[in-house]
Short mmCIF file of C-alpha atoms in Angstrom, two decimals:
data_model
loop_
_atom_site.label_atom_id
_atom_site.label_comp_id
_atom_site.label_asym_id
_atom_site.label_seq_id
_atom_site.Cartn_x
_atom_site.Cartn_y
_atom_site.Cartn_z
CA UNK B 1 24.41 -0.38 14.57
CA UNK B 2 21.37 1.42 16.72
CA UNK B 3 17.76 0.58 16.10
CA UNK B 4 17.32 4.27 15.24
CA UNK B 5 20.05 4.23 12.62
CA UNK B 6 19.11 0.83 11.01
CA UNK B 7 15.29 1.97 10.85
CA UNK B 8 16.34 5.45 8.84
CA UNK B 9 18.95 3.94 6.85
CA UNK B 10 16.45 1.02 5.86
CA UNK B 11 13.73 4.05 5.60
CA UNK B 12 15.73 5.92 2.98
CA UNK B 13 17.38 3.22 1.00
CA UNK B 14 14.44 0.79 0.46
CA UNK B 15 12.02 3.78 0.97
CA UNK B 16 13.87 5.93 -1.96
CA UNK B 17 13.64 2.52 -4.20
CA UNK B 18 9.91 2.11 -3.58
CA UNK B 19 9.35 6.07 -3.66
CA UNK B 20 10.75 6.14 -7.12
CA UNK B 21 8.30 3.01 -8.38
CA UNK B 22 5.34 5.13 -7.03
CA UNK B 23 6.58 8.80 -8.39
CA UNK B 24 6.93 7.93 -11.91
CA UNK B 25 3.16 6.81 -12.23
CA UNK B 26 2.31 9.56 -10.17
CA UNK B 27 4.12 12.18 -12.31
CA UNK B 28 2.77 10.37 -15.58
CA UNK B 29 -1.04 10.48 -14.48
CA UNK B 30 -1.56 13.92 -16.26
CA UNK B 31 0.21 12.97 -19.44
CA UNK B 32 -1.54 9.58 -19.85
CA UNK B 33 -5.17 10.96 -19.24
CA UNK B 34 -4.14 13.85 -21.97
CA UNK B 35 -3.39 10.86 -24.36
CA UNK B 36 -6.74 9.12 -23.51
CA UNK B 37 -9.76 10.37 -25.46
CA UNK B 38 -11.98 10.73 -21.89
CA UNK B 39 -12.06 9.02 -18.38
CA UNK B 40 -13.81 5.70 -19.21
CA UNK B 41 -10.43 4.63 -21.02
CA UNK B 42 -8.46 5.59 -17.57
CA UNK B 43 -11.27 3.92 -15.87
CA UNK B 44 -10.82 0.49 -17.69
CA UNK B 45 -7.11 0.74 -17.35
CA UNK B 46 -7.31 0.99 -13.73
CA UNK B 47 -9.65 -1.26 -13.07
CA UNK B 48 -7.69 -3.94 -14.88
CA UNK B 49 -4.85 -3.18 -12.19
CA UNK B 50 -7.78 -3.83 -9.51
CA UNK B 51 -8.30 -7.01 -11.02
CA UNK B 52 -4.51 -8.30 -11.10
CA UNK B 53 -4.36 -6.98 -7.12
CA UNK B 54 -7.11 -9.20 -6.28
CA UNK B 55 -5.64 -12.29 -8.18
CA UNK B 56 -2.46 -11.97 -6.77
CA UNK B 57 -3.54 -11.44 -3.31
CA UNK B 58 -5.25 -14.81 -3.74
CA UNK B 59 -2.10 -16.36 -5.31
CA UNK B 60 0.54 -15.53 -2.74
CA UNK B 61 -2.03 -16.34 0.06
CA UNK B 62 -0.05 -14.19 2.62
CA UNK B 63 3.13 -16.67 2.00
CA UNK B 64 4.98 -13.62 1.27
CA UNK B 65 4.85 -12.13 4.89
CA UNK B 66 4.86 -15.78 6.35
CA UNK B 67 8.14 -16.42 4.22
CA UNK B 68 9.41 -13.06 5.58
CA UNK B 69 8.83 -13.97 9.26
CA UNK B 70 10.37 -17.22 9.07
CA UNK B 71 13.59 -16.30 7.25
CA UNK B 72 14.73 -14.77 10.37
CA UNK B 73 13.79 -17.73 12.84
CA UNK B 74 17.09 -19.29 12.36
CA UNK B 75 20.85 -18.24 10.86
CA UNK B 76 21.47 -21.17 9.14
CA UNK B 77 21.57 -20.40 5.26
CA UNK B 78 20.14 -24.12 4.57
CA UNK B 79 17.35 -23.22 6.60
CA UNK B 80 16.58 -19.91 4.76
CA UNK B 81 16.89 -21.62 1.43
CA UNK B 82 14.56 -24.44 2.48
CA UNK B 83 12.06 -21.26 3.46
CA UNK B 84 12.31 -19.66 -0.02
CA UNK B 85 12.31 -22.76 -1.97
CA UNK B 86 9.07 -23.84 -0.31
CA UNK B 87 7.30 -20.67 -0.66
CA UNK B 88 8.41 -20.01 -4.03
CA UNK B 89 6.72 -23.63 -5.55
CA UNK B 90 3.97 -23.59 -3.41
CA UNK B 91 2.93 -20.12 -4.91
CA UNK B 92 3.83 -21.07 -8.26
CA UNK B 93 0.94 -23.80 -7.71
CA UNK B 94 -1.26 -21.25 -6.72
CA UNK B 95 -0.84 -18.44 -9.31
CA UNK B 96 -1.26 -21.04 -12.28
CA UNK B 97 -4.85 -21.82 -10.35
CA UNK B 98 -5.79 -18.11 -10.30
CA UNK B 99 -4.47 -17.84 -13.66
CA UNK B 100 -6.37 -20.76 -15.15
CA UNK B 101 -9.60 -19.58 -13.10
CA UNK B 102 -9.51 -15.78 -14.70
CA UNK B 103 -9.04 -17.29 -18.00
CA UNK B 104 -12.22 -19.36 -17.54
CA UNK B 105 -14.45 -16.85 -16.07
CA UNK B 106 -13.25 -14.22 -18.08
CA UNK B 107 -16.60 -13.04 -19.36
CA UNK B 108 -17.83 -12.53 -15.96
CA UNK B 109 -14.84 -10.72 -14.55
CA UNK B 110 -15.17 -8.17 -17.58
CA UNK B 111 -19.08 -7.75 -16.85
CA UNK B 112 -18.36 -7.06 -13.24
CA UNK B 113 -15.38 -5.42 -13.21
CA UNK B 114 -14.95 -3.55 -16.47
CA UNK B 115 -18.65 -3.15 -16.95
CA UNK B 116 -18.89 -4.96 -20.02
CA UNK B 117 -18.01 -8.38 -21.27
CA UNK B 118 -16.87 -7.04 -24.68
CA UNK B 119 -13.66 -6.28 -22.79
CA UNK B 120 -13.04 -9.82 -21.80
CA UNK B 121 -9.77 -9.91 -23.75
CA UNK B 122 -8.25 -7.39 -21.56
CA UNK B 123 -8.76 -10.00 -18.65
CA UNK B 124 -5.97 -12.05 -20.69
CA UNK B 125 -3.51 -9.67 -19.78
CA UNK B 126 -4.79 -8.95 -16.16
CA UNK B 127 -4.27 -13.14 -16.01
CA UNK B 128 -0.82 -12.83 -17.21
CA UNK B 129 0.22 -10.08 -14.78
CA UNK B 130 -1.29 -11.82 -11.93
CA UNK B 131 0.71 -14.98 -12.49
CA UNK B 132 4.01 -12.71 -13.11
CA UNK B 133 3.29 -10.32 -10.22
CA UNK B 134 2.48 -13.46 -7.69
CA UNK B 135 5.90 -15.40 -8.37
CA UNK B 136 7.79 -12.27 -8.92
CA UNK B 137 7.26 -11.22 -4.91
CA UNK B 138 8.96 -14.33 -3.64
CA UNK B 139 11.19 -14.35 -6.60
CA UNK B 140 12.72 -10.86 -5.57
CA UNK B 141 12.15 -11.46 -1.65
CA UNK B 142 15.77 -12.60 -1.03
CA UNK B 143 17.08 -9.41 -2.34
CA UNK B 144 15.38 -7.25 0.51
CA UNK B 145 15.96 -9.96 3.10
CA UNK B 146 19.55 -9.82 2.43
CA UNK B 147 19.39 -6.22 2.69
CA UNK B 148 21.04 -5.54 -0.59
CA UNK B 149 20.03 -2.22 -1.04
CA UNK B 150 21.39 -0.73 -4.13
CA UNK B 151 19.66 -3.61 -6.15
CA UNK B 152 16.38 -2.89 -5.03
CA UNK B 153 16.94 0.84 -5.77
CA UNK B 154 17.93 -0.10 -9.24
CA UNK B 155 15.27 -2.43 -10.25
CA UNK B 156 12.90 0.09 -8.81
CA UNK B 157 13.81 2.71 -11.01
CA UNK B 158 14.07 0.54 -14.25
CA UNK B 159 10.39 -1.06 -13.69
CA UNK B 160 8.25 1.78 -13.95
CA UNK B 161 10.16 3.62 -16.89
CA UNK B 162 9.83 0.50 -18.70
CA UNK B 163 6.23 0.13 -18.29
CA UNK B 164 5.77 3.72 -19.82
CA UNK B 165 8.42 3.39 -22.50
CA UNK B 166 6.03 0.43 -23.90
CA UNK B 167 2.58 2.25 -23.01
CA UNK B 168 2.99 5.73 -24.03
CA UNK B 169 3.64 4.15 -28.06
CA UNK B 170 0.87 2.03 -27.57
CA UNK B 171 -1.57 5.25 -26.79
CA UNK B 172 -0.14 7.22 -29.75
CA UNK B 173 -1.36 4.23 -31.75
CA UNK B 174 -4.55 4.49 -30.28
CA UNK B 175 -4.53 1.48 -28.35
CA UNK B 176 -6.19 2.98 -25.06
CA UNK B 177 -7.76 0.15 -23.50
CA UNK B 178 -4.38 -2.36 -23.45
CA UNK B 179 -1.79 0.10 -23.47
CA UNK B 180 -1.25 -0.04 -19.58
CA UNK B 181 -2.37 -3.36 -18.79
CA UNK B 182 0.17 -4.78 -21.76
CA UNK B 183 3.13 -2.40 -20.46
CA UNK B 184 2.73 -3.93 -17.08
CA UNK B 185 3.04 -7.42 -18.15
CA UNK B 186 5.92 -6.46 -20.17
CA UNK B 187 7.70 -5.00 -17.17
CA UNK B 188 7.00 -7.33 -14.73
CA UNK B 189 8.26 -10.23 -16.77
CA UNK B 190 11.50 -8.39 -17.71
CA UNK B 191 11.98 -7.86 -13.68
CA UNK B 192 10.85 -11.65 -12.93
CA UNK B 193 13.94 -12.42 -15.19
CA UNK B 194 16.08 -10.45 -13.39
CA UNK B 195 15.54 -11.24 -10.12
CA UNK B 196 15.59 -14.87 -11.20
CA UNK B 197 18.96 -15.03 -12.38
CA UNK B 198 20.23 -12.83 -9.17
CA UNK B 199 18.39 -14.90 -6.69
CA UNK B 200 18.37 -18.58 -8.51
CA UNK B 201 20.73 -20.00 -5.73
CA UNK B 202 18.03 -19.32 -3.09
CA UNK B 203 15.40 -21.69 -5.00
CA UNK B 204 16.09 -25.14 -5.42
CA UNK B 205 13.39 -27.85 -6.11
CA UNK B 206 14.75 -30.37 -4.08
CA UNK B 207 15.10 -27.77 -0.98
CA UNK B 208 10.91 -28.04 -0.75
CA UNK B 209 9.85 -29.00 2.79
CA UNK B 210 6.29 -30.05 3.52
CA UNK B 211 7.18 -29.31 7.22
CA UNK B 212 8.35 -25.84 6.55
CA UNK B 213 5.18 -25.39 4.31
CA UNK B 214 2.97 -26.28 7.13
CA UNK B 215 4.34 -23.82 9.36
CA UNK B 216 4.35 -21.41 6.39
CA UNK B 217 0.76 -21.83 6.13
CA UNK B 218 0.16 -21.73 9.83
CA UNK B 219 0.96 -18.20 9.47
CA UNK B 220 -0.07 -16.88 5.91
CA UNK B 221 -3.46 -18.53 5.79
CA UNK B 222 -4.89 -16.27 8.44
CA UNK B 223 -2.94 -13.49 6.62
CA UNK B 224 -4.92 -14.50 3.50
CA UNK B 225 -8.36 -12.53 4.36
CA UNK B 226 -6.29 -9.46 5.14
CA UNK B 227 -5.14 -9.15 2.15
CA UNK B 228 -8.32 -9.43 0.44
CA UNK B 229 -9.80 -7.14 2.82
CA UNK B 230 -7.04 -4.69 1.70
CA UNK B 231 -8.16 -4.95 -1.63
CA UNK B 232 -11.71 -4.39 -0.38
CA UNK B 233 -10.50 -1.05 1.09
CA UNK B 234 -8.64 0.04 -1.99
CA UNK B 235 -10.42 -1.24 -5.01
CA UNK B 236 -13.75 -2.61 -4.11
CA UNK B 237 -14.96 1.50 -4.47
CA UNK B 238 -14.14 1.38 -7.85
CA UNK B 239 -15.69 -1.80 -8.62
CA UNK B 240 -18.86 -0.06 -6.99
CA UNK B 241 -18.77 3.14 -8.65
CA UNK B 242 -18.40 1.40 -12.04
CA UNK B 243 -21.88 -0.38 -11.44
CA UNK B 244 -23.65 2.33 -9.60
CA UNK B 245 -22.60 5.34 -11.66
CA UNK B 246 -20.72 3.86 -14.62
CA UNK B 247 -16.99 3.51 -15.51
CA UNK B 248 -16.91 7.11 -16.24
CA UNK B 249 -16.92 8.11 -12.49
CA UNK B 250 -14.64 5.29 -11.98
CA UNK B 251 -11.93 7.00 -14.18
CA UNK B 252 -12.38 10.18 -12.71
CA UNK B 253 -12.23 8.21 -9.04
CA UNK B 254 -9.06 6.44 -10.23
CA UNK B 255 -7.50 9.89 -11.28
CA UNK B 256 -8.33 11.22 -7.82
CA UNK B 257 -7.07 8.31 -5.91
CA UNK B 258 -3.76 8.34 -7.84
CA UNK B 259 -3.05 11.80 -6.86
CA UNK B 260 -4.61 11.42 -3.46
CA UNK B 261 -2.27 8.21 -2.95
CA UNK B 262 0.78 10.32 -3.50
CA UNK B 263 0.93 9.93 -0.10
CA UNK B 264 1.97 6.27 -0.70
CA UNK B 265 5.55 8.05 -1.47
CA UNK B 266 5.52 8.17 2.14
CA UNK B 267 3.90 4.94 3.20
CA UNK B 268 6.11 3.13 0.66
CA UNK B 269 9.27 4.89 1.95
CA UNK B 270 8.36 3.46 5.37
CA UNK B 271 7.13 -0.02 4.32
CA UNK B 272 10.45 -0.56 2.41
CA UNK B 273 12.59 -0.28 5.74
CA UNK B 274 9.89 -1.63 8.21
CA UNK B 275 9.64 -4.89 7.50
CA UNK B 276 13.60 -5.81 7.78
CA UNK B 277 13.35 -3.52 10.83
CA UNK B 278 10.40 -4.98 12.65
CA UNK B 279 11.36 -8.62 12.32
CA UNK B 280 15.41 -7.85 13.08
CA UNK B 281 14.41 -6.20 16.60
CA UNK B 282 11.44 -8.11 17.36
CA UNK B 283 13.28 -9.82 20.66
CA UNK B 284 14.32 -6.42 22.06
CA UNK B 285 13.01 -5.75 25.74
CA UNK B 286 11.82 -2.31 24.90
CA UNK B 287 10.27 -3.38 21.63
CA UNK B 288 6.68 -2.03 22.80
CA UNK B 289 7.86 1.14 23.54
CA UNK B 290 9.94 1.83 20.63
CA UNK B 291 7.12 0.14 18.43
CA UNK B 292 4.50 2.59 20.19
CA UNK B 293 6.68 5.81 19.34
CA UNK B 294 7.22 4.68 15.74
CA UNK B 295 3.33 4.83 15.63
CA UNK B 296 3.00 8.00 17.15
CA UNK B 297 5.73 9.74 14.87
CA UNK B 298 4.35 8.49 12.02
CA UNK B 299 0.46 9.57 12.86
CA UNK B 300 1.77 13.11 13.21
CA UNK B 301 3.42 12.92 10.01
CA UNK B 302 0.16 11.79 8.55
CA UNK B 303 -1.89 14.38 10.09
CA UNK B 304 0.49 17.12 9.12
CA UNK B 305 0.76 15.89 5.29
CA UNK B 306 -2.99 15.40 5.19
CA UNK B 307 -4.01 18.94 6.32
CA UNK B 308 -1.73 20.66 2.97
CA UNK B 309 -3.08 18.02 0.95
CA UNK B 310 -6.53 19.45 1.85
CA UNK B 311 -5.28 23.12 1.42
CA UNK B 312 -3.72 22.10 -2.37
CA UNK B 313 -6.13 19.40 -3.67
CA UNK B 314 -8.60 22.11 -5.36
CA UNK B 315 -5.55 24.08 -7.03
CA UNK B 316 -3.69 20.65 -8.11
CA UNK B 317 -6.30 19.71 -10.03
CA UNK B 318 -7.12 22.82 -11.86
CA UNK B 319 -3.45 23.09 -12.80
CA UNK B 320 -2.65 19.36 -13.89
CA UNK B 321 -5.95 18.03 -15.59
CA UNK B 322 -8.56 18.78 -17.86
CA UNK B 323 -11.89 20.07 -16.51
CA UNK B 324 -13.29 16.59 -17.03
CA UNK B 325 -11.30 15.25 -14.03
CA UNK B 326 -11.57 18.59 -11.75
CA UNK B 327 -14.49 17.17 -9.89
CA UNK B 328 -11.89 14.77 -8.17
CA UNK B 329 -10.12 17.38 -6.05
CA UNK B 330 -12.92 16.72 -3.50
CA UNK B 331 -11.89 13.11 -2.95
CA UNK B 332 -8.10 13.53 -3.24
CA UNK B 333 -7.59 14.28 0.60
CA UNK B 334 -9.66 11.48 1.99
CA UNK B 335 -7.51 9.26 -0.72
CA UNK B 336 -4.51 11.08 0.72
CA UNK B 337 -5.02 9.88 4.16
CA UNK B 338 -6.29 6.26 3.64
CA UNK B 339 -2.91 4.89 2.64
CA UNK B 340 -1.39 6.67 5.62
CA UNK B 341 -3.91 5.23 7.97
CA UNK B 342 -3.17 1.72 6.28
CA UNK B 343 0.55 2.25 7.47
CA UNK B 344 -0.59 3.16 10.91
CA UNK B 345 -2.83 -0.09 11.19
CA UNK B 346 0.41 -1.90 9.89
CA UNK B 347 2.46 -0.94 12.32
CA UNK B 348 0.37 -1.63 15.06
CA UNK B 349 -0.73 -4.68 14.22
CA UNK B 350 2.59 -5.83 13.46
CA UNK B 351 2.50 -6.69 17.29
CA UNK B 352 0.18 -9.44 16.59
CA UNK B 353 2.54 -10.96 13.81
CA UNK B 354 5.49 -10.71 16.04
CA UNK B 355 3.33 -13.01 18.72
CA UNK B 356 2.42 -15.15 15.89
CA UNK B 357 -1.37 -14.37 16.34
CA UNK B 358 -2.53 -13.14 12.96
CA UNK B 359 -6.45 -13.73 13.66
CA UNK B 360 -7.02 -10.50 15.35
CA UNK B 361 -5.65 -8.60 12.58
CA UNK B 362 -8.34 -10.39 9.96
CA UNK B 363 -11.28 -9.91 12.51
CA UNK B 364 -10.45 -5.97 12.92
CA UNK B 365 -9.84 -5.38 8.85
CA UNK B 366 -13.26 -7.41 8.74
CA UNK B 367 -15.01 -5.50 10.66
CA UNK B 368 -13.58 -2.11 8.97
CA UNK B 369 -14.15 -3.27 5.27
CA UNK B 370 -17.66 -3.82 6.10
CA UNK B 371 -18.17 -0.24 7.22
CA UNK B 372 -16.71 0.63 3.82
CA UNK B 373 -18.85 -1.34 1.98
CA UNK B 374 -21.84 -0.29 3.85
CA UNK B 375 -21.13 3.29 3.47
CA UNK B 376 -20.12 2.93 -0.10
CA UNK B 377 -23.92 1.70 -0.50
CA UNK B 378 -25.20 4.67 1.28
CA UNK B 379 -22.88 7.58 0.40
CA UNK B 380 -22.01 6.83 -3.49
CA UNK B 381 -25.65 7.91 -4.71
CA UNK B 382 -25.94 10.23 -2.39
CA UNK B 383 -22.14 12.07 -3.14
CA UNK B 384 -20.39 10.17 -5.83
CA UNK B 385 -17.09 9.75 -5.82
CA UNK B 386 -16.72 11.70 -2.45
CA UNK B 387 -19.22 9.25 -0.85
CA UNK B 388 -16.53 6.56 -1.75
CA UNK B 389 -13.65 8.33 -0.53
CA UNK B 390 -15.20 8.81 2.59
CA UNK B 391 -16.15 5.04 3.07
CA UNK B 392 -12.83 4.04 2.29
CA UNK B 393 -11.16 6.59 5.08
CA UNK B 394 -13.71 6.04 7.55
CA UNK B 395 -13.02 2.12 7.15
CA UNK B 396 -9.44 2.75 8.18
CA UNK B 397 -10.29 5.04 11.02
CA UNK B 398 -12.40 2.14 12.64
CA UNK B 399 -9.82 -0.37 12.36
CA UNK B 400 -7.26 1.73 13.76
CA UNK B 401 -8.99 2.74 16.91
CA UNK B 402 -10.06 -0.93 17.42
CA UNK B 403 -6.56 -2.13 16.91
CA UNK B 404 -5.16 0.45 19.27
CA UNK B 405 -7.70 -0.45 21.48
CA UNK B 406 -6.85 -4.39 21.69
CA UNK B 407 -3.27 -3.80 21.61
CA UNK B 408 -3.38 -1.21 24.60
CA UNK B 409 -5.28 -4.07 26.49
CA UNK B 410 -3.18 -6.60 25.71
CA UNK B 411 0.09 -4.50 27.00
CA UNK B 412 1.55 -4.58 23.65
CA UNK B 413 1.22 -1.01 23.14
CA UNK B 414 1.34 2.65 24.61
CA UNK B 415 -0.73 5.39 23.72
CA UNK B 416 0.41 9.11 25.17
CA UNK B 417 -1.82 12.00 25.79
CA UNK B 418 -0.20 13.81 22.86
CA UNK B 419 -1.18 11.21 20.15
CA UNK B 420 -5.11 11.97 21.35
CA UNK B 421 -4.81 15.60 20.95
CA UNK B 422 -2.90 15.22 17.98
CA UNK B 423 -5.86 13.40 16.66
CA UNK B 424 -8.31 15.97 18.13
CA UNK B 425 -6.38 18.93 16.19
CA UNK B 426 -6.61 17.09 12.85
CA UNK B 427 -10.28 16.40 13.39
CA UNK B 428 -11.16 20.01 13.72
CA UNK B 429 -9.10 20.76 10.98
CA UNK B 430 -10.76 18.52 8.71
CA UNK B 431 -14.04 19.64 9.68
CA UNK B 432 -13.32 23.59 8.92
CA UNK B 433 -11.82 22.53 5.78
CA UNK B 434 -14.78 20.63 4.46
CA UNK B 435 -17.39 23.03 5.89
CA UNK B 436 -15.84 26.57 5.06
CA UNK B 437 -12.55 26.65 3.19
CA UNK B 438 -12.79 24.07 0.73
CA UNK B 439 -11.80 25.82 -2.55
CA UNK B 440 -9.75 28.57 -0.54
CA UNK B 441 -6.08 27.66 -1.10
CA UNK B 442 -4.81 30.61 0.61
CA UNK B 443 -7.06 30.42 3.54
CA UNK B 444 -6.51 26.66 4.31
CA UNK B 445 -2.86 26.59 3.79
CA UNK B 446 -2.46 28.97 6.31
CA UNK B 447 -4.48 27.11 8.82
CA UNK B 448 -2.41 23.87 7.70
CA UNK B 449 1.01 25.83 8.88
CA UNK B 450 -0.81 26.36 12.13
CA UNK B 451 -1.56 22.61 12.58
CA UNK B 452 1.79 22.06 11.57
CA UNK B 453 3.30 24.35 14.02
CA UNK B 454 1.13 22.97 16.81
CA UNK B 455 2.63 19.60 15.72
CA UNK B 456 6.20 20.97 16.17
CA UNK B 457 5.75 22.60 19.26
CA UNK B 458 4.35 19.38 21.03
CA UNK B 459 7.17 17.02 19.83
CA UNK B 460 9.86 19.62 20.15
CA UNK B 461 12.13 17.62 22.11
CA UNK B 462 11.87 14.64 19.55
CA UNK B 463 12.51 16.57 16.80
CA UNK B 464 15.56 18.11 18.38
CA UNK B 465 16.90 14.87 19.36
CA UNK B 466 16.28 13.14 16.02
CA UNK B 467 18.38 15.95 14.52
CA UNK B 468 21.31 15.48 17.03
CA UNK B 469 21.19 11.68 16.07
CA UNK B 470 21.35 12.33 12.22
CA UNK B 471 24.27 14.78 12.70
CA UNK B 472 25.71 11.75 14.72
CA UNK B 473 25.75 9.19 11.77
CA UNK B 474 27.63 11.61 9.45
#
């Protein structure tokens, strides 16, 4: 199987499964916001998810990615089972510790994350969701590492549907605060039981290996700060908005981020097939050139998609949401682009993981997160939710620039002149959009099509080659 075919098939199959799991919540956002009395309830629900993401990052400690990396180290099935078993038993231990700490400090967590100690009962649900989510990431991993695409597709379809089948009746019954967190717990437990049955042969207590654990942790521990820093990028702005402007502002921002994060459909589609592709082809002679081309092509997709999000954001908010949420349109384009820049960074920094040097990722991400936090303090009081979104985007721009520069110096990445010109084109577009045509959907759409035409012209040969290759797959 050619590398291009391998990448596209994993992109489409795993990507489709991931897209479904993201698309259902995206579709449901306008419905959920209308079932809640005001934006503060949505803010609390989304902040509960923020707590789960933070707790899960602590519990998993980067072991998932380390397990994925070591799984492909050898072909022996006994070795692979030892890797999976060791990873699971370690993650169960850390997850239980995090679970107990969350229960112990429930009042403090409720005050800081949710804005009031009276929401401490929500932390119980967040703690359970953290325990389930962290362990489920390991239990479900063999399904993806064996490339069982159909199972992945089915489970990613069922999970969000089950979650909203639980939450909507709760919202109708007036349980606005616990509806979404409780639904997440029910869905998570169900999926963990399903994967536990399917993958039980991959996990045995007797297969636990301290030597393998040491190797896992050598790779994983430097990754832990990365995941915590990703949390800062993706969630810290909501917490800071809650503490600076109030939970209502966090609710509007959360809706804006949900719509903006429809770009995660692209990111999820990519990430679903990327990890398997990246490690299964890491020993190819032209790996650096291939990885660089993937980075460049995904950058073009990012820039073109962002141009249209800028053009349509205002109209989308006017159509889908009540007036209380309309102010969120200004943040959506920034938050749309941010996950895509995260995707680009992960493509680039995967080069560090392949050579088993994960500490540069941490240092680069830490610098970007610091920029994000500082700008949040400066911009949120001045610009509100737009300031928070600009801070997030700025942090990701910084990490990509630094990462590409470092990899180029290490001869682990190639940067073409076309990519540089593409960056200049989208930068000019963003300045024009924000300064002149912010709410003019028609004019902004016309300019977005012009940007797209420029990109298509720049990459016409690659597009033709891709088209010919796709025809060859039939």
